[in-house]
Coordinates of C-alpha atoms in Angstrom, one line a residue:
M1 CA 11.2 7.7 -4.9
V2 CA 14.8 7.1 -3.6
H3 CA 14.9 10.6 -2.0
F4 CA 11.5 10.4 -0.3
T5 CA 12.3 6.9 0.9
A6 CA 14.6 8.7 3.3
F7 CA 12.3 11.6 4.1
H8 CA 9.0 9.7 4.6
G9 CA 10.7 7.0 6.7
T10 CA 12.2 9.6 9.0
A11 CA 9.1 11.9 9.2
N12 CA 6.8 9.0 10.1
L13 CA 8.8 8.3 13.2
Q14 CA 9.2 11.9 14.5
S15 CA 6.1 12.2 16.7
S16 CA 6.8 8.8 18.4
V17 CA 10.6 8.6 18.5
N18 CA 11.4 12.2 19.3
S19 CA 8.5 12.7 21.7
D20 CA 10.4 14.5 24.5
A21 CA 9.0 18.1 24.8
G22 CA 7.2 17.4 21.5
A23 CA 10.4 17.8 19.6
G24 CA 9.4 15.6 16.7
T25 CA 6.0 17.2 16.2
F26 CA 7.4 20.7 16.5
T27 CA 10.1 19.7 13.9
L28 CA 7.3 18.7 11.5
A29 CA 5.6 22.0 12.1
A30 CA 8.8 23.8 11.4
I31 CA 9.2 22.0 8.1
Y32 CA 5.8 23.1 6.9
F33 CA 6.0 26.6 8.3
S34 CA 9.2 27.2 6.4
L35 CA 7.5 25.6 3.4
I36 CA 4.9 28.3 3.5
L37 CA 7.6 31.0 3.3
S38 CA 9.4 29.0 0.6
N39 CA 6.4 28.7 -1.6
I40 CA 5.8 32.5 -1.4
L41 CA 9.4 33.6 -2.0
L42 CA 11.5 30.9 -3.7
P43 CA 9.9 28.6 -6.4
A44 CA 9.6 31.1 -9.3
I45 CA 13.0 32.6 -8.6
V46 CA 14.8 29.3 -8.1
I47 CA 13.3 27.8 -11.2
K48 CA 14.1 30.9 -13.3
W49 CA 17.8 30.6 -12.1
L50 CA 18.3 26.9 -12.2
G51 CA 15.6 25.5 -14.5
C52 CA 13.3 22.6 -13.3
K53 CA 15.9 19.8 -13.5
W54 CA 18.6 21.5 -11.5
A55 CA 16.1 23.0 -9.1
V56 CA 15.1 19.4 -8.2
A57 CA 18.7 18.2 -7.8
V58 CA 19.9 21.2 -5.7
T59 CA 16.8 21.2 -3.4
F60 CA 17.4 17.5 -2.6
I61 CA 20.5 18.7 -0.8
A62 CA 18.4 20.9 1.5
Y63 CA 16.7 17.8 3.0
M64 CA 20.0 16.2 4.1
P65 CA 20.5 18.2 7.4
F66 CA 17.1 16.8 8.6
I67 CA 18.6 13.3 8.3
V68 CA 21.9 14.3 9.9
A69 CA 20.0 15.8 12.9
Q70 CA 18.7 12.3 13.8
F71 CA 22.2 11.4 15.0
Y72 CA 21.8 14.0 17.7
P73 CA 18.1 14.6 18.0
R74 CA 17.5 17.7 20.2
L75 CA 15.0 20.5 19.7
Y76 CA 17.8 22.9 18.7
T77 CA 19.2 20.6 16.1
L78 CA 15.9 19.2 14.7
V79 CA 14.0 22.4 14.2
P80 CA 16.6 24.3 12.1
A81 CA 17.2 21.2 10.1
G82 CA 13.4 20.9 9.5
M83 CA 13.4 24.6 8.4
M84 CA 16.0 23.7 5.7
V85 CA 13.6 20.9 4.4
G86 CA 10.8 23.5 4.0
F87 CA 13.0 26.0 2.2
G88 CA 14.0 23.3 -0.3
G89 CA 10.5 21.8 -0.6
G90 CA 8.8 24.8 -2.2
P91 CA 11.1 25.0 -5.3
L92 CA 11.3 21.1 -5.4
W93 CA 7.6 20.5 -5.7
C94 CA 6.9 23.4 -8.0
A95 CA 9.7 22.3 -10.3
K96 CA 8.4 18.8 -10.3
C97 CA 4.8 19.8 -11.1
T98 CA 5.8 22.2 -13.8
Y99 CA 8.0 19.6 -15.4
L100 CA 5.2 17.0 -15.6
S101 CA 2.7 19.6 -16.9
V102 CA 4.9 20.9 -19.6
V103 CA 6.2 17.6 -21.0
A104 CA 2.6 16.5 -21.4
E105 CA 2.1 19.0 -24.2
P106 CA 4.7 17.7 -26.7
Y107 CA 3.8 14.1 -25.8
S108 CA 0.1 15.0 -26.6
K109 CA 1.2 16.1 -30.1
L110 CA 3.1 12.9 -30.6
S111 CA 0.4 10.5 -29.2
G112 CA -2.8 12.3 -30.2
V113 CA -4.0 12.0 -26.6
P114 CA -5.5 15.2 -25.1
A115 CA -3.1 17.1 -22.9
E116 CA -5.6 17.2 -20.0
V117 CA -5.8 13.4 -20.0
L118 CA -2.0 13.1 -20.1
V119 CA -1.4 15.5 -17.3
V120 CA -3.6 13.3 -15.0
R121 CA -1.9 10.2 -16.3
F122 CA 1.6 11.6 -15.7
F123 CA 0.7 12.7 -12.2
G124 CA -0.8 9.3 -11.5
L125 CA 2.4 7.5 -12.5
F126 CA 4.6 10.0 -10.6
F127 CA 2.6 9.6 -7.4
M128 CA 2.7 5.8 -7.8
F129 CA 6.5 5.9 -7.6
Y130 CA 6.5 8.7 -5.1
Q131 CA 4.3 6.7 -2.7
M132 CA 6.5 3.6 -3.2
A133 CA 8.9 5.6 -1.0
Q134 CA 6.5 4.9 1.9
I135 CA 7.0 1.2 1.3
W136 CA 10.9 1.2 1.1
G137 CA 11.4 3.8 3.8
N138 CA 9.1 2.1 6.3
L139 CA 10.5 -1.3 5.4
I140 CA 14.0 -0.1 6.3
S141 CA 12.9 1.5 9.6
S142 CA 10.6 -1.4 10.7
S143 CA 13.2 -4.0 10.0
I144 CA 15.8 -2.3 12.1
L145 CA 13.4 -1.2 14.9
S146 CA 12.0 -4.8 15.3
S147 CA 15.6 -6.2 15.4
S148 CA 17.7 -6.6 18.6
L149 CA 20.3 -4.2 17.4
G150 CA 21.8 -2.3 20.3
E151 CA 19.7 -4.2 22.9
E152 CA 22.0 -7.2 23.5
Y153 CA 23.8 -5.6 26.4
W154 CA 20.5 -4.4 28.0
V155 CA 19.0 -7.9 27.7
L156 CA 22.0 -9.6 29.4
N157 CA 22.0 -7.1 32.3
E158 CA 18.2 -7.2 32.7
T159 CA 17.8 -11.0 32.7
L160 CA 17.7 -11.4 36.5
P161 CA 15.4 -8.4 37.3
S162 CA 13.0 -9.6 34.5
L163 CA 12.4 -12.8 36.4
E164 CA 10.8 -10.9 39.3
P165 CA 7.3 -10.7 37.7
L166 CA 7.2 -14.5 37.5
L167 CA 7.5 -14.7 41.3
K168 CA 4.6 -12.3 41.8
N169 CA 0.9 -13.1 41.7
E170 CA -0.3 -13.0 38.1
S171 CA -3.4 -11.0 39.1
S172 CA -1.1 -8.1 40.3
S173 CA -0.4 -7.0 36.7
P174 CA -3.7 -6.2 35.1
S175 CA -4.0 -5.9 31.3
V176 CA -3.7 -2.4 29.8
D177 CA -6.9 -0.8 28.5
F178 CA -5.4 0.8 25.3
G179 CA -8.8 2.2 24.2
A180 CA -9.0 4.4 27.3
T181 CA -5.8 6.4 26.4
C182 CA -5.1 5.6 22.8
G183 CA -6.9 6.4 19.5
V184 CA -9.6 9.0 19.7
N185 CA -9.0 9.4 23.5
F186 CA -5.3 10.2 23.0
C187 CA -4.0 13.6 24.2
S188 CA -0.4 14.5 23.6
G189 CA -0.2 16.7 26.7
S190 CA -1.5 14.0 29.0
A191 CA 1.0 12.4 31.4
S192 CA -0.9 9.1 31.4
H193 CA 1.0 7.5 28.5
E194 CA 3.3 5.2 30.3
N195 CA 2.8 2.0 28.4
A196 CA 5.8 0.2 27.0
N197 CA 4.6 0.7 23.4
L198 CA 5.6 4.4 23.5
K199 CA 9.1 3.8 24.8
P200 CA 11.6 5.2 22.2
P201 CA 14.0 2.7 20.6
S202 CA 17.8 2.6 21.3
P203 CA 19.9 5.4 19.8
L204 CA 22.0 2.9 17.8
K205 CA 18.9 1.8 15.8
I206 CA 18.0 5.4 15.0
Q207 CA 21.6 6.1 13.9
V208 CA 21.7 3.1 11.6
I209 CA 18.4 4.1 10.0
A210 CA 19.6 7.7 9.6
G211 CA 22.9 6.5 7.9
I212 CA 20.9 4.4 5.4
Y213 CA 18.6 7.3 4.7
L214 CA 21.4 9.7 4.2
A215 CA 23.0 7.4 1.6
C216 CA 19.6 7.3 -0.2
M217 CA 19.4 11.1 -0.5
V218 CA 23.0 11.4 -1.8
S219 CA 22.3 8.8 -4.5
A220 CA 19.0 10.6 -5.5
V221 CA 21.0 13.8 -6.2
F222 CA 23.3 12.0 -8.7
L223 CA 20.3 10.1 -10.3
V224 CA 18.5 13.4 -11.1
A225 CA 21.7 15.2 -12.2
I226 CA 22.8 12.4 -14.6
G227 CA 19.5 10.8 -15.7
V228 CA 16.9 13.6 -16.1
D229 CA 16.6 15.7 -19.3
S230 CA 16.6 19.5 -19.1
L231 CA 13.1 20.9 -19.6
T232 CA 14.3 23.3 -22.3
R233 CA 14.4 20.2 -24.6
Y234 CA 10.6 20.2 -24.5
T235 CA 9.8 23.9 -24.4
S236 CA 10.9 25.2 -27.8
G237 CA 8.2 27.5 -29.1
R238 CA 6.2 27.3 -25.9
K239 CA 5.3 30.6 -24.3
S240 CA 4.7 30.9 -20.6
K241 CA 3.0 33.8 -19.0
N242 CA 5.9 34.1 -16.7
Q243 CA 8.6 34.1 -19.4
G244 CA 11.1 36.9 -19.3
K245 CA 9.9 38.3 -16.0
S246 CA 12.2 39.2 -13.1
G247 CA 12.2 37.2 -9.9
L248 CA 10.1 39.8 -8.0
R249 CA 7.6 40.0 -10.8
L250 CA 7.3 36.2 -10.8
L251 CA 6.6 36.5 -7.1
A252 CA 3.9 39.0 -7.8
V253 CA 2.3 36.6 -10.3
T254 CA 2.3 33.9 -7.6
L255 CA 0.5 36.2 -5.2
K256 CA -1.9 37.6 -7.9
Q257 CA -2.9 34.0 -8.6
L258 CA -5.0 34.2 -5.4
R259 CA -7.3 36.7 -7.2
H260 CA -8.5 33.9 -9.5
K261 CA -11.9 32.5 -8.3
Y262 CA -10.9 28.9 -9.1
Q263 CA -7.7 29.3 -7.0
L264 CA -9.8 30.6 -4.0
L265 CA -12.3 27.7 -4.3
L266 CA -9.4 25.2 -4.4
L267 CA -7.9 26.5 -1.1
P268 CA -10.0 24.5 1.3
V269 CA -9.5 21.2 -0.4
I270 CA -5.7 21.9 -0.7
G271 CA -5.7 22.8 3.0
Y272 CA -7.5 19.5 3.8
I273 CA -4.8 17.5 1.8
G274 CA -2.1 19.1 4.0
A275 CA -4.1 18.6 7.2
E276 CA -5.0 14.9 6.6
Q277 CA -1.4 14.1 5.6
A278 CA -0.2 15.7 8.9
F279 CA -2.7 13.8 10.9
M280 CA -1.6 10.6 9.3
A281 CA 2.1 11.3 10.0
A282 CA 1.7 12.6 13.5
D283 CA -1.6 11.5 15.1
F284 CA -2.3 8.2 13.4
T285 CA 1.2 6.9 13.9
Q286 CA 1.5 8.0 17.5
A287 CA -2.1 7.9 18.9
F288 CA -3.3 4.8 17.2
V289 CA -0.4 2.6 15.9
G290 CA 2.4 3.6 18.3
C291 CA 0.2 3.8 21.5
A292 CA -1.8 0.6 21.0
Y293 CA 0.3 -1.5 18.6
G294 CA 3.9 -0.4 19.3
I295 CA 6.4 1.9 17.7
S296 CA 8.2 -1.0 15.9
N297 CA 5.0 -1.7 14.0
I298 CA 4.5 1.9 12.7
G299 CA 6.6 1.2 9.6
F300 CA 4.7 -2.0 8.7
V301 CA 1.4 -0.2 8.9
M302 CA 2.7 2.7 6.9
I303 CA 4.0 0.2 4.2
C304 CA 0.3 -0.7 3.8
F305 CA -0.5 2.9 3.4
G306 CA 2.2 3.3 0.8
V307 CA 1.2 0.2 -1.2
F308 CA -2.4 1.3 -1.5
N309 CA -1.4 4.8 -2.3
A310 CA 1.1 3.7 -5.0
V311 CA -1.5 1.4 -6.6
A312 CA -4.4 3.8 -6.4
A313 CA -2.5 6.8 -8.0
P314 CA -2.3 5.4 -11.5
I315 CA -5.7 3.7 -11.3
A316 CA -7.3 7.1 -10.3
G317 CA -5.6 8.7 -13.3
A318 CA -6.9 6.0 -15.7
L319 CA -10.4 6.1 -14.3
V320 CA -10.7 9.8 -15.1
K321 CA -10.4 8.9 -18.8
T322 CA -13.6 6.7 -18.6
T323 CA -15.7 8.1 -15.8
G324 CA -14.6 11.7 -15.7
R325 CA -13.0 13.5 -12.8
Y326 CA -16.0 14.2 -10.5
P327 CA -17.1 10.5 -9.9
V328 CA -13.5 9.7 -8.9
M329 CA -13.5 12.6 -6.4
V330 CA -16.8 11.5 -5.0
I331 CA -15.3 8.1 -4.3
A332 CA -12.4 9.8 -2.4
L333 CA -14.9 11.8 -0.4
L334 CA -16.9 8.7 0.6
L335 CA -13.7 6.8 1.6
N336 CA -12.6 9.7 3.8
L337 CA -16.0 10.1 5.4
C338 CA -16.0 6.4 6.3
L339 CA -12.4 6.6 7.5
L340 CA -12.9 9.6 9.8
T341 CA -16.1 8.1 11.2
A342 CA -14.3 4.8 12.0
L343 CA -11.5 6.6 13.7
L344 CA -14.0 8.4 15.9
V345 CA -15.8 5.2 16.9
W346 CA -13.1 2.5 17.0
R347 CA -11.1 1.9 20.2
P348 CA -7.7 0.5 19.2
N349 CA -6.5 -2.8 20.5
P350 CA -3.4 -4.7 19.6
D351 CA -5.4 -7.9 19.2
Q352 CA -7.3 -6.2 16.3
W353 CA -4.0 -5.7 14.3
L354 CA -5.8 -6.1 11.0
V355 CA -7.8 -3.0 11.5
F356 CA -4.7 -0.8 11.7
Y357 CA -3.7 -2.1 8.2
L358 CA -7.2 -1.7 6.8
L359 CA -7.5 1.9 8.0
A360 CA -4.0 2.7 6.5
G361 CA -5.0 1.1 3.2
I362 CA -8.2 3.1 2.9
W363 CA -6.3 6.3 3.8
G364 CA -3.7 5.6 1.2
T365 CA -6.3 5.1 -1.5
A366 CA -8.2 8.3 -0.7
D367 CA -4.9 10.3 -0.4
A368 CA -3.8 9.1 -3.8
V369 CA -7.0 10.4 -5.4
W370 CA -6.7 13.8 -3.7
L371 CA -3.0 14.3 -4.7
V372 CA -3.4 13.2 -8.3
Q373 CA -6.6 15.0 -9.1
V374 CA -6.0 18.3 -7.3
N375 CA -2.4 18.5 -8.6
A376 CA -3.6 17.8 -12.1
L377 CA -6.5 20.2 -11.8
S378 CA -4.1 23.0 -10.8
G379 CA -2.3 22.5 -14.1
I380 CA -5.4 22.1 -16.2
L381 CA -7.2 25.2 -14.8
F382 CA -4.1 27.5 -15.2
P383 CA -2.3 26.6 -18.4
G384 CA 0.9 28.7 -19.0
N385 CA 0.9 29.8 -15.4
E386 CA 1.9 26.5 -13.8
E387 CA 4.6 27.9 -11.6
A388 CA 2.2 30.2 -9.8
A389 CA -0.5 27.6 -9.6
Y390 CA 1.7 24.9 -8.1
S391 CA 3.4 27.4 -5.8
N392 CA 0.0 28.2 -4.4
F393 CA -0.8 24.5 -4.1
R394 CA 2.2 23.8 -2.0
L395 CA 1.7 27.1 0.0
W396 CA -1.8 26.2 1.1
E397 CA -1.1 22.5 1.5
A398 CA 1.8 23.5 3.8
T399 CA -0.5 25.9 5.7
G400 CA -2.9 23.0 6.4
S401 CA 0.0 20.8 7.6
V402 CA 1.7 23.4 9.8
L403 CA -1.6 24.3 11.6
S404 CA -2.2 20.6 12.1
Y405 CA 1.3 19.8 13.4
A406 CA 1.5 23.0 15.6
S407 CA -1.9 22.2 17.3
A408 CA -1.1 18.5 17.9
P409 CA 0.5 19.0 21.4
Y410 CA -2.5 21.1 22.5
L411 CA -5.6 19.4 20.9
C412 CA -6.8 15.9 21.6
V413 CA -7.3 13.5 18.7
R414 CA -11.1 13.7 19.0
T415 CA -11.1 17.4 18.4
R416 CA -8.7 17.2 15.5
L417 CA -10.8 14.6 13.8
Y418 CA -13.9 16.8 13.9
I419 CA -11.8 19.7 12.5
L420 CA -10.7 17.4 9.6
L421 CA -14.2 16.3 8.9
G422 CA -15.4 19.9 8.7
L423 CA -12.5 20.9 6.4
L424 CA -13.2 17.9 4.1
L425 CA -16.8 18.9 3.6
L426 CA -15.9 22.6 3.0
G427 CA -13.1 21.6 0.6
F428 CA -15.3 19.3 -1.5
S429 CA -18.0 22.0 -1.7
G430 CA -15.4 24.4 -3.2
Y431 CA -14.3 21.8 -5.7
T432 CA -17.9 21.0 -6.7
A433 CA -18.5 24.7 -7.3
I434 CA -15.5 24.7 -9.7
E435 CA -16.9 21.7 -11.6
L436 CA -20.3 23.4 -11.9
M437 CA -18.8 26.6 -13.3
E438 CA -16.7 24.6 -15.7
Y439 CA -19.7 22.6 -16.8
K440 CA -21.8 25.8 -17.4
A441 CA -18.9 27.4 -19.3
K442 CA -18.5 24.4 -21.6
K443 CA -22.2 24.2 -22.1
A444 CA -22.4 27.9 -23.0
H445 CA -19.5 27.5 -25.4
H446 CA -21.1 24.5 -27.0
L447 CA -24.4 26.4 -27.5
E448 CA -22.6 29.3 -28.9
R449 CA -20.7 27.1 -31.3
N450 CA -23.9 25.4 -32.5
F451 CA -25.5 28.8 -33.0
E452 CA -22.5 29.9 -35.2
L453 CA -22.8 26.7 -37.3
I454 CA -26.6 27.2 -37.7
D455 CA -26.1 30.9 -38.6
K456 CA -23.5 30.1 -41.2
K457 CA -25.8 27.4 -42.7
N458 CA -28.7 29.9 -42.9
V459 CA -26.4 32.4 -44.7
R460 CA -25.3 29.8 -47.3
D461 CA -29.0 28.8 -47.8
T462 CA -30.0 32.4 -48.4
L463 CA -27.2 33.0 -50.9
Q464 CA -28.1 29.9 -52.8

């Protein structure tokens, strides 16, 4: 939570603050492009060398250059720093997911709760704290961006010129039609975005924000190094399919995972998770909130996203215990369909400020369900092979994100929303196919079990 307070807070501002030559968006694309390479090459090897705990602590350090680059934000400083984030992200997320999945097993023996239920519960709690980073990170950035820090000199020098509009006819300054150029009608390549809402904040504000975020990341490294148990404490007697294999063979296991039919069917929904998160971070913040409501309000809207995401994550995990997984996923599907339809129809206006928060809240709720359930499903479907499963999850999530970020400067928001809608329907279809196959497999096993019991009973009756 402390670490991603810094990362989320910085990433949410990239497309709006570093908008010159699309530097911010290309930086986000670089992060997820390198994350693809990282997920293919690094997780199994790094975890084998360092173990899950130290993999988390060391990879936190790889995120720090991204924060440092905000002190001098240029394309040639931001993109390499973003690549470092991606190379650290693969081992980080794979180690985290493996840790949560593995510790669920000994806890299951102690508590008597099935491991499948515990994995979902653990992921729900994890993502609750993880998404709280949205709250704290955006609270820091919004508080500083909405202050007058670094603007006193400008205000004093601009006092006299600012009186000029008062001497002019009021009708000479018509109101801006934000709906014509913002929201679904926003195109990054268009030169028509000259409203004051998209004017970047003063460099001093960005530097203060970056300094606070850098301190967060440094403290996160020490918290993990000192406070987290080594995973070996919980793995005595546990055999993993990857145990004792070399780094190259572990890489082969990661790639061979794609031969599993369940993994292939999960790819579209995993890609959708990456694409919708990228749309939220780049398009929603810039085209809807920044363009119509102002850059200084991006953080406040994203706080709403974080609050709903943090609350929905553990609730989604708890609901599975009573309703099963599929009904919860259907709820997420319906929320996303309503959300994407609203974004296509609604024309953003700063007077309708409540709508920005409502949309962010719905988005946060649906995103929490996707993250918790699909992460947990990756651990449930591939027990003993978690490293390869979670490496593939991050790989294809990153692929969805990088394609979304890379296409942002070239595709208008309307087109990108239609692509998201199609990917959502395709992804849910693949997930539904998995549930049907699992249902048929369990039903066949149940019938086979009943047949064995009846057969044994008949044998006993015959002998008697």
